[in-house]
Coordinates of C-alpha atoms (C1' of nucleotides) in Angstrom, one line a residue:
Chain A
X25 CA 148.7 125.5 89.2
X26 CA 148.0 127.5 92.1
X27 CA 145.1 127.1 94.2
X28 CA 143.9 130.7 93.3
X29 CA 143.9 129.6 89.9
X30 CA 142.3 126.3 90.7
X31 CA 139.1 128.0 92.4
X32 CA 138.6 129.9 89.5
X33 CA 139.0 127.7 87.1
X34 CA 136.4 125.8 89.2
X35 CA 134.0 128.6 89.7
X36 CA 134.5 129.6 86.1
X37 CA 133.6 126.0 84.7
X38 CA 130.3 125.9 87.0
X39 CA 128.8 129.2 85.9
X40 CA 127.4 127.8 82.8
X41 CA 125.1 125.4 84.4
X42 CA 124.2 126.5 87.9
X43 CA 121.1 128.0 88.5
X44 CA 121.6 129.2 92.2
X45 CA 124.2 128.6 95.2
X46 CA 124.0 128.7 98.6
X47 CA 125.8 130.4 99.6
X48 CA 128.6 132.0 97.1
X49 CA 130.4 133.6 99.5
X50 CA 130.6 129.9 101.3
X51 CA 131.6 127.7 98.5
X52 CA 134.5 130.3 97.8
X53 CA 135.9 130.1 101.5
X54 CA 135.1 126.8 101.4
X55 CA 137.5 125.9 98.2
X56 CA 140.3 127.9 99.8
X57 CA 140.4 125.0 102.4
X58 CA 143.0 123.0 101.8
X59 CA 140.9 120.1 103.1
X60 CA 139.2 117.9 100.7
X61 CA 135.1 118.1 100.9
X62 CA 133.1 115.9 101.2
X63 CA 130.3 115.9 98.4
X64 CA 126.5 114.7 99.2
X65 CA 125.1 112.6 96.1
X66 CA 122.1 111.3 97.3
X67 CA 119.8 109.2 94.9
X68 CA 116.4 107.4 95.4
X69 CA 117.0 104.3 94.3
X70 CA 114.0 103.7 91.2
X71 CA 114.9 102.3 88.1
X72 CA 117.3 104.5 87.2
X73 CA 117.5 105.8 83.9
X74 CA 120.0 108.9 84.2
X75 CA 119.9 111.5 81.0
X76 CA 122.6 114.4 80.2
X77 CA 120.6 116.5 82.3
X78 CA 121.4 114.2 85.3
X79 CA 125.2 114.5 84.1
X80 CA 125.0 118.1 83.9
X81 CA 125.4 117.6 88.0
X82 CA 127.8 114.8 87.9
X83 CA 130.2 116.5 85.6
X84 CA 130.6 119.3 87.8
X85 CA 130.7 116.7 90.9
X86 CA 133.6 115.6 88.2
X87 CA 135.3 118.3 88.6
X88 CA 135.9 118.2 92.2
X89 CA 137.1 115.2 92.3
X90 CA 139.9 116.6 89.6
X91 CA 140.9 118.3 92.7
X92 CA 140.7 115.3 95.4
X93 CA 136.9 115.9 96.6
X94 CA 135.1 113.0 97.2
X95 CA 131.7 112.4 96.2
X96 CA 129.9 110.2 98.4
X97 CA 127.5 108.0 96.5
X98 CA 124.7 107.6 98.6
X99 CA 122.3 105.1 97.9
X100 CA 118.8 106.4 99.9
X101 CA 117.4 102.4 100.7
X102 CA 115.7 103.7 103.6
X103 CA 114.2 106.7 102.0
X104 CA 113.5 105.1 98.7
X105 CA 111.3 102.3 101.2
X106 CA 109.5 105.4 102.1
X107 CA 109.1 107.0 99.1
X108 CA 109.6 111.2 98.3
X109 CA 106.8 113.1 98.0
X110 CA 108.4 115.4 95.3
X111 CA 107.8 113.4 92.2
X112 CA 104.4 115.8 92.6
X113 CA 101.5 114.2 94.4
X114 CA 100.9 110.1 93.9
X115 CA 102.1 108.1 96.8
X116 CA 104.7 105.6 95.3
X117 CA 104.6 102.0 95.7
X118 CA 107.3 100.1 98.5
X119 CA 110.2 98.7 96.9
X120 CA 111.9 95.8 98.1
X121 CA 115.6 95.8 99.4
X122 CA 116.8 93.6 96.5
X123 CA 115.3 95.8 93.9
X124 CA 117.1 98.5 95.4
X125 CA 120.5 97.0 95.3
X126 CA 119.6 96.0 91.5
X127 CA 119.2 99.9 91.1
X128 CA 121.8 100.8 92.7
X129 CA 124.1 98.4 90.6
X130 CA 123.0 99.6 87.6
X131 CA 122.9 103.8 89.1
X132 CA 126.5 103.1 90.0
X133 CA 127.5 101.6 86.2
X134 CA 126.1 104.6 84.6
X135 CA 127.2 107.2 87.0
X136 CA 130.7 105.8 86.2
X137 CA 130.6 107.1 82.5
X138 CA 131.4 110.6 84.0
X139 CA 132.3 110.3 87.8
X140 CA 136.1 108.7 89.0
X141 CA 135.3 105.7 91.2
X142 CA 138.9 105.4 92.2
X143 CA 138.1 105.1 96.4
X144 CA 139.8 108.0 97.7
X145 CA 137.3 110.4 95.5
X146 CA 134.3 107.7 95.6
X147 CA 132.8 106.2 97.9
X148 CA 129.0 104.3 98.2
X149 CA 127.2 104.3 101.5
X150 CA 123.6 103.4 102.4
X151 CA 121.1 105.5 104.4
X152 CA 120.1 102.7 105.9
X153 CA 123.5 102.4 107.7
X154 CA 122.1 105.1 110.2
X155 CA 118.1 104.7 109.9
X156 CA 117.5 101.5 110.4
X157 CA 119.4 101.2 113.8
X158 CA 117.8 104.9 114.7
X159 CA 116.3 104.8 118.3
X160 CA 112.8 106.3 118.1
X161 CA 114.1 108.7 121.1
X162 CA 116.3 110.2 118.6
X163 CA 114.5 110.1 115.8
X164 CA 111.6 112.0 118.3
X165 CA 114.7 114.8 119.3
X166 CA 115.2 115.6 115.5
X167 CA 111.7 116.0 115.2
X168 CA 111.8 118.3 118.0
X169 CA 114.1 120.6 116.3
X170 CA 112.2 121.7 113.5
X171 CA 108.3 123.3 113.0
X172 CA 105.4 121.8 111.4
X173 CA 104.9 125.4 110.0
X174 CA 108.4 124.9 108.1
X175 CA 107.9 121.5 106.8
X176 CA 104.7 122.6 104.9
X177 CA 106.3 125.8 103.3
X178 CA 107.5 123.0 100.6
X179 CA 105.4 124.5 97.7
X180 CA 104.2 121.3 96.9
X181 CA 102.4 120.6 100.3
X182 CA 101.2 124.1 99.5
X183 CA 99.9 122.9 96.1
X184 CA 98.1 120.1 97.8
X185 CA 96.9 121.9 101.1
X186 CA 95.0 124.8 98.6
X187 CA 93.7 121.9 96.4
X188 CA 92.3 119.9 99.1
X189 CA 94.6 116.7 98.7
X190 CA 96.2 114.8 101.7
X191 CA 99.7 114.7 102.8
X192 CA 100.6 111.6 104.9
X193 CA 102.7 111.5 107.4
X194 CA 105.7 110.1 106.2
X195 CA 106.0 112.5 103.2
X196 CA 106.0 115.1 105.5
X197 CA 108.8 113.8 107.9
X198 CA 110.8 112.2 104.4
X199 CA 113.0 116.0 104.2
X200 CA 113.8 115.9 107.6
X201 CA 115.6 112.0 106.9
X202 CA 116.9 113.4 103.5
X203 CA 118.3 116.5 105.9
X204 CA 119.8 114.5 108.3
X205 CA 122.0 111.8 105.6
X206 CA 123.9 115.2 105.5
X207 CA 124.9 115.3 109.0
X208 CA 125.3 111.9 109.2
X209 CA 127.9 112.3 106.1
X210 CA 129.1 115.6 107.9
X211 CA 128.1 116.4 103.6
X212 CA 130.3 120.0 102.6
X213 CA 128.1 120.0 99.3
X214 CA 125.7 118.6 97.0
X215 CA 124.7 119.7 93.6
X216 CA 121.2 118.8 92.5
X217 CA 118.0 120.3 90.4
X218 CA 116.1 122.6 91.9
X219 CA 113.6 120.0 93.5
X220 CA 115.8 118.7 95.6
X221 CA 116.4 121.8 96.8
X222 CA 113.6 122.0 99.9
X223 CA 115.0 118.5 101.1
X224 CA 118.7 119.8 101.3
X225 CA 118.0 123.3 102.8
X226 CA 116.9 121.0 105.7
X227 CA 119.6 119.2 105.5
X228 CA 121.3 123.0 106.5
X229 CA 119.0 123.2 109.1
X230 CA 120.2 120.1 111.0
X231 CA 123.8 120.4 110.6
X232 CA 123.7 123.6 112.0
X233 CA 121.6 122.2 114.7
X234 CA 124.5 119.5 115.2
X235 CA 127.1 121.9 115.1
X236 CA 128.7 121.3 111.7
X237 CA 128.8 124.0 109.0
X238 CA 126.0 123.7 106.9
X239 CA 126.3 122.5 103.4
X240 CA 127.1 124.7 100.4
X241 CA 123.9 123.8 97.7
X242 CA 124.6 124.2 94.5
X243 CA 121.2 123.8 92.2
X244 CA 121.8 123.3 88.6
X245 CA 120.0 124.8 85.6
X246 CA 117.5 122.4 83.6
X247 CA 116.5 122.3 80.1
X248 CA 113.7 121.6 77.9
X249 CA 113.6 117.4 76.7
X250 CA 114.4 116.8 72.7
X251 CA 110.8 117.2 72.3
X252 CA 111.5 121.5 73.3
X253 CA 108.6 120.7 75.7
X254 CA 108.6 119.5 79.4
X255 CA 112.4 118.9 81.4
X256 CA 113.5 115.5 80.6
X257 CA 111.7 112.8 81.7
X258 CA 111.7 108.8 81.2
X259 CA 108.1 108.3 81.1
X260 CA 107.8 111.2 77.9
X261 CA 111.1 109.1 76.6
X262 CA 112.2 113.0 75.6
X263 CA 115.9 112.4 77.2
X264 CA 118.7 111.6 75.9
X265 CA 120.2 109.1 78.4
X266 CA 123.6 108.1 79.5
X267 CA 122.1 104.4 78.8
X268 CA 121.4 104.9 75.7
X269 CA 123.7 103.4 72.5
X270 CA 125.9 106.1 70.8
X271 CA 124.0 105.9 68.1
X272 CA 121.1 106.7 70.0
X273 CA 122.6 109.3 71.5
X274 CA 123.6 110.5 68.2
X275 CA 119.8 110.4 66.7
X276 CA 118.4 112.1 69.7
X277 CA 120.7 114.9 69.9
X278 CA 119.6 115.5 66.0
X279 CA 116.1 115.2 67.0
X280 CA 115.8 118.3 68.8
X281 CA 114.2 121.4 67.8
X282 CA 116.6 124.0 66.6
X283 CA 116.1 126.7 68.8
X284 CA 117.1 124.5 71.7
X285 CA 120.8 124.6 70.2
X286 CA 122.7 127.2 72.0
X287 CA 120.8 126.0 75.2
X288 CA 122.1 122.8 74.7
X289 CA 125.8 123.7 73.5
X290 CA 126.1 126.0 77.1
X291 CA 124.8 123.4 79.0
X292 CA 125.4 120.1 78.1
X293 CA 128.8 120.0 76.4
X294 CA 132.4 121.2 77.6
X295 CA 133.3 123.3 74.6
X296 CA 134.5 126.4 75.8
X297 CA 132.8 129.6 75.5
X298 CA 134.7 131.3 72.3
X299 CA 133.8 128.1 70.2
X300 CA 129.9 128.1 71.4
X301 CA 130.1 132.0 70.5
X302 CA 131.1 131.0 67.1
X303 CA 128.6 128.2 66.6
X304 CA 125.9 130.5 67.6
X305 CA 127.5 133.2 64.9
X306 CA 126.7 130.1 62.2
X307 CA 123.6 129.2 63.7
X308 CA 121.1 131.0 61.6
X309 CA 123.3 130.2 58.3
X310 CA 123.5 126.4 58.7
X311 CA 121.5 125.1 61.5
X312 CA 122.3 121.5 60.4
X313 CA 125.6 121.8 60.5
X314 CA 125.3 122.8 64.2
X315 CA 123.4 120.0 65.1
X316 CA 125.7 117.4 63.6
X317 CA 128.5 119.4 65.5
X318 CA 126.1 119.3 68.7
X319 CA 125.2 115.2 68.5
X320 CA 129.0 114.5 67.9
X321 CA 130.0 116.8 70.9
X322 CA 127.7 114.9 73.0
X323 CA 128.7 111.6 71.9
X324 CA 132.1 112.7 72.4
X325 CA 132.2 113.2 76.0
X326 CA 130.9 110.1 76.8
X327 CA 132.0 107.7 74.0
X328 CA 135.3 109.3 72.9
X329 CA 136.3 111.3 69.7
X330 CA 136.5 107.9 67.6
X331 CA 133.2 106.6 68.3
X332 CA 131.2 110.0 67.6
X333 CA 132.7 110.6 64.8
X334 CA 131.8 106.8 63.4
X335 CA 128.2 108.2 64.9
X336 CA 128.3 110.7 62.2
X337 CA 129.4 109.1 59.4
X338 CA 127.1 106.5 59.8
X339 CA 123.8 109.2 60.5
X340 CA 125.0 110.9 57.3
X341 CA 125.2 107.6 55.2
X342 CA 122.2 106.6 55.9
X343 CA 119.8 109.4 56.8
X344 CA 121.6 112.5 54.2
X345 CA 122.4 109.4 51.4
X346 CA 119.8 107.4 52.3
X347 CA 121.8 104.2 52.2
X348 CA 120.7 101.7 54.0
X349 CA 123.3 101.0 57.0
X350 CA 125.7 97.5 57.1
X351 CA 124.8 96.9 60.6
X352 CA 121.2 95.5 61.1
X353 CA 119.8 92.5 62.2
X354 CA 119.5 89.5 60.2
X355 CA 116.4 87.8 60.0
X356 CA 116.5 83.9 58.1
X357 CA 113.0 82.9 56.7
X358 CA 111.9 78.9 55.6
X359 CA 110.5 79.6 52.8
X360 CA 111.0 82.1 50.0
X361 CA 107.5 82.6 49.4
X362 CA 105.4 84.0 51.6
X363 CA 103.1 87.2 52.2
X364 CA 104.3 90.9 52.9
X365 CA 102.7 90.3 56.2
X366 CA 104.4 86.8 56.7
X367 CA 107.5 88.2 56.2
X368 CA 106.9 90.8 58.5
X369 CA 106.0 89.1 61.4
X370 CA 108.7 86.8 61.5
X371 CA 110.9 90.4 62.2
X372 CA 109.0 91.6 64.9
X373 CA 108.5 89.9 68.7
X374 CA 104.9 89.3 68.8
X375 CA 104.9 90.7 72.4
X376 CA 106.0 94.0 71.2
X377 CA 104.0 94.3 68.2
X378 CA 100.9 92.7 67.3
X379 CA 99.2 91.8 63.8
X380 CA 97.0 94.5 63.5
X381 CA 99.8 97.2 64.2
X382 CA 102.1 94.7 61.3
X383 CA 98.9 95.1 59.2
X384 CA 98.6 98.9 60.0
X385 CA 102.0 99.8 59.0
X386 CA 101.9 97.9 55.3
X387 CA 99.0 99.5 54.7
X388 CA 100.2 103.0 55.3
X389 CA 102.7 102.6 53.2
X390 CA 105.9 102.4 56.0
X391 CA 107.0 98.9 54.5
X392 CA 109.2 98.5 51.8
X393 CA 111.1 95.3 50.2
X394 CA 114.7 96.2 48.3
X395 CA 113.5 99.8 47.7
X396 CA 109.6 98.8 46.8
X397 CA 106.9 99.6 48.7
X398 CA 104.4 97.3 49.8
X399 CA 101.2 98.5 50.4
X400 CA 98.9 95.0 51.0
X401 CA 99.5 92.4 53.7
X402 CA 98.2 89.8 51.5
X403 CA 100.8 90.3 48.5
X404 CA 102.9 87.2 47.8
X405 CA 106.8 88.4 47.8
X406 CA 109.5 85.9 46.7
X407 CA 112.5 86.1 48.0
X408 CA 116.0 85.6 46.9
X409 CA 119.3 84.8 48.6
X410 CA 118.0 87.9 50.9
X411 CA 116.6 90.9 50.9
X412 CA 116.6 94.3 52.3
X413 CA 113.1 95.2 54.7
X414 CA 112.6 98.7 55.8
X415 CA 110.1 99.6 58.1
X416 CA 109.5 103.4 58.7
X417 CA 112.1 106.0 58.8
X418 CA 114.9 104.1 60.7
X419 CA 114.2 100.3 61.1
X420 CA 115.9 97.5 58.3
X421 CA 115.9 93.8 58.7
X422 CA 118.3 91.9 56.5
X423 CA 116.0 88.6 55.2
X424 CA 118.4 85.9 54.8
X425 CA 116.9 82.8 53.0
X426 CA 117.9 79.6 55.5
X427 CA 119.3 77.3 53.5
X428 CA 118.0 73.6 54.2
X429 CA 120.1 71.3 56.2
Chain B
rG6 C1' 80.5 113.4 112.5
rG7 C1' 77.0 115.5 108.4
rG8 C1' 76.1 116.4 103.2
rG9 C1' 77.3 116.1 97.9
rA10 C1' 79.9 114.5 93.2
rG11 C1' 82.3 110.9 90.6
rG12 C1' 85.3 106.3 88.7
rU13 C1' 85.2 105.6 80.5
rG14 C1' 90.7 103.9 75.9
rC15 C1' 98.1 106.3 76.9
rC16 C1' 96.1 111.2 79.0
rA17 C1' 92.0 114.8 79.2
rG18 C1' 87.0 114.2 78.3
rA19 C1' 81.8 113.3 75.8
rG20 C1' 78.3 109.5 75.9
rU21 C1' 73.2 108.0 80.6
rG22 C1' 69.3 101.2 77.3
rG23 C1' 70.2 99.2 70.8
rC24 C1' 72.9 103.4 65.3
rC25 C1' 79.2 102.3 70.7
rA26 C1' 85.4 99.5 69.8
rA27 C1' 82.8 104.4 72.2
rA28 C1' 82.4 111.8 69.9
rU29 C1' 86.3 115.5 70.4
rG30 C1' 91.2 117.2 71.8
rG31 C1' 96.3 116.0 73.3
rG32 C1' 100.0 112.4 72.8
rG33 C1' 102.0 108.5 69.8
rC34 C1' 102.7 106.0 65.1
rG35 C1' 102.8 106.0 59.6
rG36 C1' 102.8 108.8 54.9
rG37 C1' 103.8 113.6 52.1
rC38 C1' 107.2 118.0 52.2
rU39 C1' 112.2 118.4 54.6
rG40 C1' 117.6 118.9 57.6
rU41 C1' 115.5 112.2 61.9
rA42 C1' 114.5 120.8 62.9
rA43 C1' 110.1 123.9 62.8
rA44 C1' 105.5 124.8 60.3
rC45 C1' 101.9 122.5 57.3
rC46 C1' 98.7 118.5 54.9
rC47 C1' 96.7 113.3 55.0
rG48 C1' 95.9 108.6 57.4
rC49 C1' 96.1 105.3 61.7
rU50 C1' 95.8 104.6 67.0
rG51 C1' 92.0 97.1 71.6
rG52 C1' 92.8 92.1 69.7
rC53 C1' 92.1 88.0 66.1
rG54 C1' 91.9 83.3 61.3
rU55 C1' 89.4 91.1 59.7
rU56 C1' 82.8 92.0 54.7
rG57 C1' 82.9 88.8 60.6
rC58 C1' 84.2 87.4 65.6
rC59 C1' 86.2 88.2 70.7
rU60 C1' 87.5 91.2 74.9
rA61 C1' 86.6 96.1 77.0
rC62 C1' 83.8 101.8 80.0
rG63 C1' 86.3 100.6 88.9
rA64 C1' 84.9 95.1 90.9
rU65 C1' 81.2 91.4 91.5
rG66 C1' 76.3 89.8 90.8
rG67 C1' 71.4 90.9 88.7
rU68 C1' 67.2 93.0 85.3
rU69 C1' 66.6 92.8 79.8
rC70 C1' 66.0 90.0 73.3
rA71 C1' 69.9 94.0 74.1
rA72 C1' 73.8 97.4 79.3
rA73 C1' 79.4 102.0 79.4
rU74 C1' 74.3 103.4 80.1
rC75 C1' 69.1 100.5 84.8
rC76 C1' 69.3 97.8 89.9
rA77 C1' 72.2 95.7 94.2
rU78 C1' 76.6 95.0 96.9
rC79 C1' 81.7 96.2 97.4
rC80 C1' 86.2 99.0 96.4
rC81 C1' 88.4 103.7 95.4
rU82 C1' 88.7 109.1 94.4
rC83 C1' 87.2 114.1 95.0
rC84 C1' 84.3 118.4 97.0
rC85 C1' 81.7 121.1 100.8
rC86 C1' 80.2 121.9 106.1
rA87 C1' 81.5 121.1 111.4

RNA sequence: GGGGAGGUGCCAGAGUGGCCAAAUGGGGCGGGCUGUAAACCCGCUGGCGUUGCCUACGAUGGUUCAAAUCCAUCCCUCCCCA
């Protein structure tokens, strides 16, 4: 292939999900260099949980490595002890340097479910490398280049200056470190959501001020969580996330609210666009049918063709035929009499659930044994060999009687 | 530096001595209807040996037969003025 057709095969493949770039003009020169770039992936080291709409970035990050860019993986210890302000107003607790290297253990193992981590297109570097050993001199120059007026244009030191809240120090000079990683990576590009964006325009700024060519940002569209609300988010558990089993994956993806579908098809799978125009010509006919195709999509890009389609037979087994699925845990009892409740309990880790809740959920009718339900706690059950409890919509426990040794 | 308001359950927010495990709304969970969609209806939503008991309304101590409610001290948050 040529590299005409190469750039547009690349430009073409990023339309669906970018929101803005900066600048267009630049990241088209810029892939007519034969030089590889180099690609900013900056992350603040937290618990990472990354969803689909985290992958939206990497895949396209993916793509440039097709092409022999190289992402650099950079892990922000020094920033992530500082914490970023942009996670709206709360100042964040410290985190200790072995918490971050947990993180960034586990960041790197699900990143690697869509980026190559073959070296020469991957590569994982620290902030700290440059921080730490930063003489305040220096760190006082890069201060010196840039306005407090600037720094505050962030809309959400606005949102805080107009309701009265504080803005510390640190929050205030945390873009001008995020800025500088890129001249200290001499970063060609980085693809983020838009609320990284304030941090990396600085990161322009100063690479212009150190004489390299500033950084071509591309900021990536975001969609509404399975719940059709809010963005995805861990603490709403509204995501579908690159952690998450298959099956998981599977169940969310059929969770979501139908008029999210063609949203979701453009941006979070890789069919191309005359097979999404034909889904969406089916949409209004059989909506299910689209969703099943949707959740095995997903599953597909990140688990292979085999295992999503296993996804689906087993969703349709059990949720369309209501069988109840092979594969659940096993739970052995003592005795083969004992009370609804009894029985229960023994399923369920007494940290995660408590009596009441065991009580509440008999009583409303959410537990059944082999098909009956059981509406009283205080019923006597026997048992046989085993039995079959179901527990809401989607939990079974196989009840094995232990036999005496 | 001066003045004012307030801290209640997952969140928002009522309650200002007993009828308060705490109104109401959101969220969540369960049931019904369904397509693990939407809409709608019903119930639940601190714990425990559950007609009762224990722990809880920023923290600690006090007054009282009785405190989320009154008093004292402390911690924290917010607003206004300069």
């Amino acid at each position: 292939m040529s590299m005409k057709n190469n750039i547009k095969e690349i430009l073409n493949s990023f339309k669906r999900t970018t929101d803005e770039v900066f600048t267009l003009e630049q990241l088209k020169t810029r892939l007519n260099d034969p030089r590889p770039m180099i690609i900013k992936y900056g992350v603040d080291v937290t618990a990472p949980q990354l969803h689909i709409g985290h992958a939206v970035n990497l895949w396209m990050m993916r793509k440039l490595q097709e092409y022999g860019h190289k992402v650099i993986f950079l892990i922000g210890d020094f920033t992530t002890r500082i914490g970023d302000p942009t996670g709206e107003s709360q100042l964040r607790p410290l985190f200790k340097q072995e918490e971050i290297e947990k993180n960034a253990k586990e960041f790197i193992k699900q990143v690697s479910m869509v980026l190559l981590t073959d070296p020469a297109v991957f590569e994982v570097r620290r902030n700290s490398e440059w921080m730490d050993s930063m003489p305040t001199g220096k760190f006082v120059s890069l201060l010196s280049m840039i306005t407090h007026s600037r720094l505050i244009s962030r809309d959400m030191f606005q949102r805080r200056i107009q309701t009265g809240s504080e803005i510390y120090m640190h929050e205030m000079i945390y873009p001008i470190i995020q800025g500088y990683d890129s001249v200290a990576l001499k970063s060609d590009i980085t693809i983020i959501g838009t609320d990284q964006l304030f941090n990396e325009m600085i990161g322009r700024f100063y690479q212009e001020k150190f004489g390299q060519s500033p950084q071509i940002i591309i900021t990536t569209k975001i969609t509404p969580g399975i719940d059709g609300k809010e963005k995805q988010r861990k603490s709403l558990d509204n995501y579908i996330g690159l952690g998450h089993s298959p099956r998981d994956k599977f169940g969310r993806a059929m969770r979501i609210p139908d008029r999210l579908l063609m949203e979701y098809f453009e941006v979070y799978t890789d069919l191309d666009e005359a097979q999404i125009k034909e889904i969406g010509e089916n949409i209004s006919t059989n909506p299910m049918e689209c969703k099943y195709r949707l959740a095995e999509t997903i599953v597909k890009r990140y688990h292979g063709k085999k295992i999503a389609q296993e996804k689906r037979n087993w969703f349709v087994r059990t949720f369309s035929q209501k069988k109840v699925p092979k594969d659940i845990p096993t739970v052995s009892i003592k005795n083969s009499n004992c009370t609804v409740f009894d029985l229960l309990r023994q399923c369920y880790d007494p940290f995660k659930k408590s009596n009441s809740e065991l009580r509440r959920l008999i009583q409303q009718g959410a537990v059944s044994i082999d098909g009956n339900k059981e509406c009283d706690s205080n019923t006597n059950v026997s048992i046989g060999n085993q039995a079959i409890l179901k527990v809401g919509k989607r939990t079974w426990f196989r009840v094995v009687l232990q036999t005496k040794e």
